[in-house]
Amino acid sequence: MRRWHRTFVVLLILVGCGYLIAACSEAEPDPVPTSVQASEASGSQIFAATCAACHGADGEGAADWMVRDEDGRLPPPPLNGEGHTWHHADGVLYGIVSEGGLGLGFGSNMPAFKDELSHEEIIAVLEYVKTFWRGKEIDGASLLETQQESSQTDPYPPAGG
């Protein structure tokens, strides 16, 4: 009987240590959401409220988006695949939305949204913008696939990073 009691106590101590170690260990950071995880509906709402006033409801941008204004700044480019947005990797696109056009040296009047949109909201709106590129190609290559390839080496930053 005493042996059984000792085995039970040792087992109880081991289980308690396991819980203690698990509770004290640092949690893994949340992975960056993929395009499947990001909500297109949420991104659509954010785009309508935050981006459409300058870039157009369908991402068409300003007609003269390649002509600098009197201050040397570029007007809003199209985001619908007709401009250059799809050339940029996810990390660059995230930086543009977060830091604004001047923050990254793009010479545009785009404001920084890092204080207005959360990490997840920035990703959601960018994933929504990518829906404009579906079915579009340049020189036989899919805009989405081309952009995804460049994002392999420059993905969205992790939350809090």
Coordinates of C-alpha atoms in Angstrom, one line a residue:
M1 CA 0.0 0.0 0.0
R2 CA 2.8 2.4 0.8
R3 CA 4.5 1.8 -2.5
W4 CA 1.3 2.7 -4.4
H5 CA 1.0 5.9 -2.3
R6 CA 4.6 6.9 -3.1
T7 CA 4.0 6.3 -6.9
F8 CA 0.9 8.4 -6.8
V9 CA 2.7 11.3 -5.1
V10 CA 5.6 11.2 -7.6
L11 CA 3.1 11.1 -10.5
L12 CA 1.2 14.0 -9.0
I13 CA 4.4 16.0 -8.6
L14 CA 5.4 15.3 -12.2
V15 CA 2.0 16.4 -13.5
G16 CA 2.2 19.6 -11.4
C17 CA 5.7 20.4 -12.8
G18 CA 4.4 19.9 -16.3
Y19 CA 1.6 22.4 -15.7
L20 CA 4.0 24.8 -14.1
I21 CA 6.4 24.7 -17.0
A22 CA 3.6 25.2 -19.5
A23 CA 2.2 28.1 -17.6
C24 CA 5.6 29.8 -17.3
S25 CA 6.8 29.3 -20.8
E26 CA 6.5 32.1 -23.4
A27 CA 3.7 31.8 -25.8
E28 CA 4.6 31.6 -29.4
P29 CA 3.7 34.7 -31.4
D30 CA 0.7 34.5 -33.6
P31 CA 1.7 33.7 -37.1
V32 CA 1.0 36.2 -39.8
P33 CA -2.4 35.5 -41.3
T34 CA -2.5 34.1 -44.8
S35 CA -4.8 35.5 -47.5
V36 CA -7.2 32.7 -46.7
Q37 CA -7.4 33.7 -43.0
A38 CA -7.7 37.4 -43.7
S39 CA -11.3 38.5 -44.1
E40 CA -12.2 39.9 -47.5
A41 CA -15.4 41.3 -46.1
S42 CA -13.6 43.1 -43.4
G43 CA -11.0 44.3 -45.9
S44 CA -13.7 45.5 -48.2
Q45 CA -15.3 47.6 -45.4
I46 CA -11.9 49.1 -44.4
F47 CA -11.1 49.9 -48.0
A48 CA -14.5 51.6 -48.5
A49 CA -14.0 53.7 -45.3
T50 CA -10.3 54.4 -45.6
C51 CA -8.9 54.0 -49.1
A52 CA -11.7 54.5 -51.7
A53 CA -11.8 58.3 -51.3
C54 CA -8.4 58.6 -52.9
H55 CA -8.0 55.3 -54.8
G56 CA -11.6 54.9 -56.0
A57 CA -14.3 52.4 -55.1
D58 CA -12.9 49.9 -57.5
G59 CA -9.2 50.8 -57.0
E60 CA -9.0 52.7 -60.2
G61 CA -6.8 55.5 -58.7
A62 CA -6.3 59.0 -60.2
A63 CA -6.3 59.3 -64.0
D64 CA -2.9 61.1 -63.9
W65 CA -1.3 58.9 -61.3
M66 CA 2.1 59.0 -63.0
V67 CA 2.3 62.8 -63.2
R68 CA 3.7 64.6 -60.1
D69 CA 1.8 67.6 -58.8
E70 CA 3.3 71.0 -58.1
D71 CA 4.8 69.8 -54.9
G72 CA 6.5 66.9 -56.7
R73 CA 4.1 64.3 -55.2
L74 CA 2.4 61.5 -57.0
P75 CA -1.4 61.2 -57.0
P76 CA -3.0 57.9 -55.8
P77 CA -2.1 55.0 -58.1
P78 CA -4.6 52.4 -59.3
L79 CA -4.7 49.4 -57.0
N80 CA -6.7 47.3 -59.5
G81 CA -3.8 45.8 -61.4
E82 CA -3.5 48.6 -63.9
G83 CA -0.7 50.3 -62.0
H84 CA 2.3 49.0 -60.2
T85 CA 0.9 48.0 -56.8
W86 CA 1.1 44.3 -57.6
H87 CA 4.9 44.6 -58.3
H88 CA 5.4 45.1 -54.5
A89 CA 5.9 42.3 -52.0
D90 CA 3.6 42.1 -49.0
G91 CA 6.2 43.6 -46.7
V92 CA 6.5 46.7 -48.9
L93 CA 2.8 47.1 -49.3
Y94 CA 2.3 46.8 -45.5
G95 CA 5.0 49.4 -45.0
I96 CA 3.3 51.8 -47.4
V97 CA 0.0 51.5 -45.6
S98 CA 1.5 51.7 -42.2
E99 CA 4.1 54.4 -42.8
G100 CA 2.5 56.3 -45.7
G101 CA 4.0 57.3 -49.0
L102 CA 6.5 59.8 -47.6
G103 CA 7.5 57.5 -44.8
L104 CA 9.0 55.1 -47.3
G105 CA 10.2 57.7 -49.7
F106 CA 7.6 57.1 -52.4
G107 CA 6.9 60.8 -52.8
S108 CA 3.2 60.5 -52.5
N109 CA 0.6 62.2 -50.2
M110 CA -0.6 58.9 -48.9
P111 CA -1.0 59.2 -45.1
A112 CA 0.3 56.7 -42.6
F113 CA -2.4 54.5 -41.2
K114 CA -0.3 52.8 -38.4
D115 CA -2.2 54.7 -35.7
E116 CA -5.6 54.2 -37.3
L117 CA -5.6 50.6 -38.4
S118 CA -4.5 47.5 -36.5
H119 CA -2.0 45.0 -37.8
E120 CA -4.8 42.7 -38.8
E121 CA -6.8 45.4 -40.4
I122 CA -3.8 46.5 -42.6
I123 CA -3.4 42.9 -43.8
A124 CA -7.2 42.5 -44.4
V125 CA -7.3 45.6 -46.6
L126 CA -4.3 44.5 -48.5
E127 CA -5.7 41.1 -49.0
Y128 CA -8.9 42.8 -50.3
V129 CA -6.9 44.9 -52.7
K130 CA -5.4 41.7 -54.1
T131 CA -9.0 40.6 -55.1
F132 CA -8.8 43.3 -57.8
W133 CA -6.0 41.4 -59.5
R134 CA -7.8 38.0 -59.9
G135 CA -7.7 36.8 -63.4
K136 CA -5.4 39.6 -64.6
E137 CA -2.1 38.8 -66.4
I138 CA 0.9 40.6 -67.8
D139 CA 3.0 38.9 -70.4
G140 CA 1.1 35.6 -69.7
A141 CA 1.9 35.7 -65.9
S142 CA -0.8 36.0 -63.2
L143 CA -0.5 39.2 -61.3
L144 CA -1.4 37.4 -58.1
E145 CA 1.1 34.6 -58.6
T146 CA 3.8 37.1 -59.5
Q147 CA 3.1 39.2 -56.4
Q148 CA 3.0 36.0 -54.2
E149 CA 6.4 34.9 -55.4
S150 CA 8.0 38.3 -54.5
S151 CA 6.3 38.1 -51.1
Q152 CA 8.1 34.9 -50.3
T153 CA 11.2 36.9 -49.5
D154 CA 9.4 39.9 -48.1
P155 CA 6.2 38.8 -46.3
Y156 CA 4.0 40.8 -44.0
P157 CA 5.8 41.6 -40.8
P158 CA 4.7 39.7 -37.6
A159 CA 2.2 41.3 -35.3
G160 CA 4.0 43.8 -33.0
G161 CA 7.0 43.7 -35.2

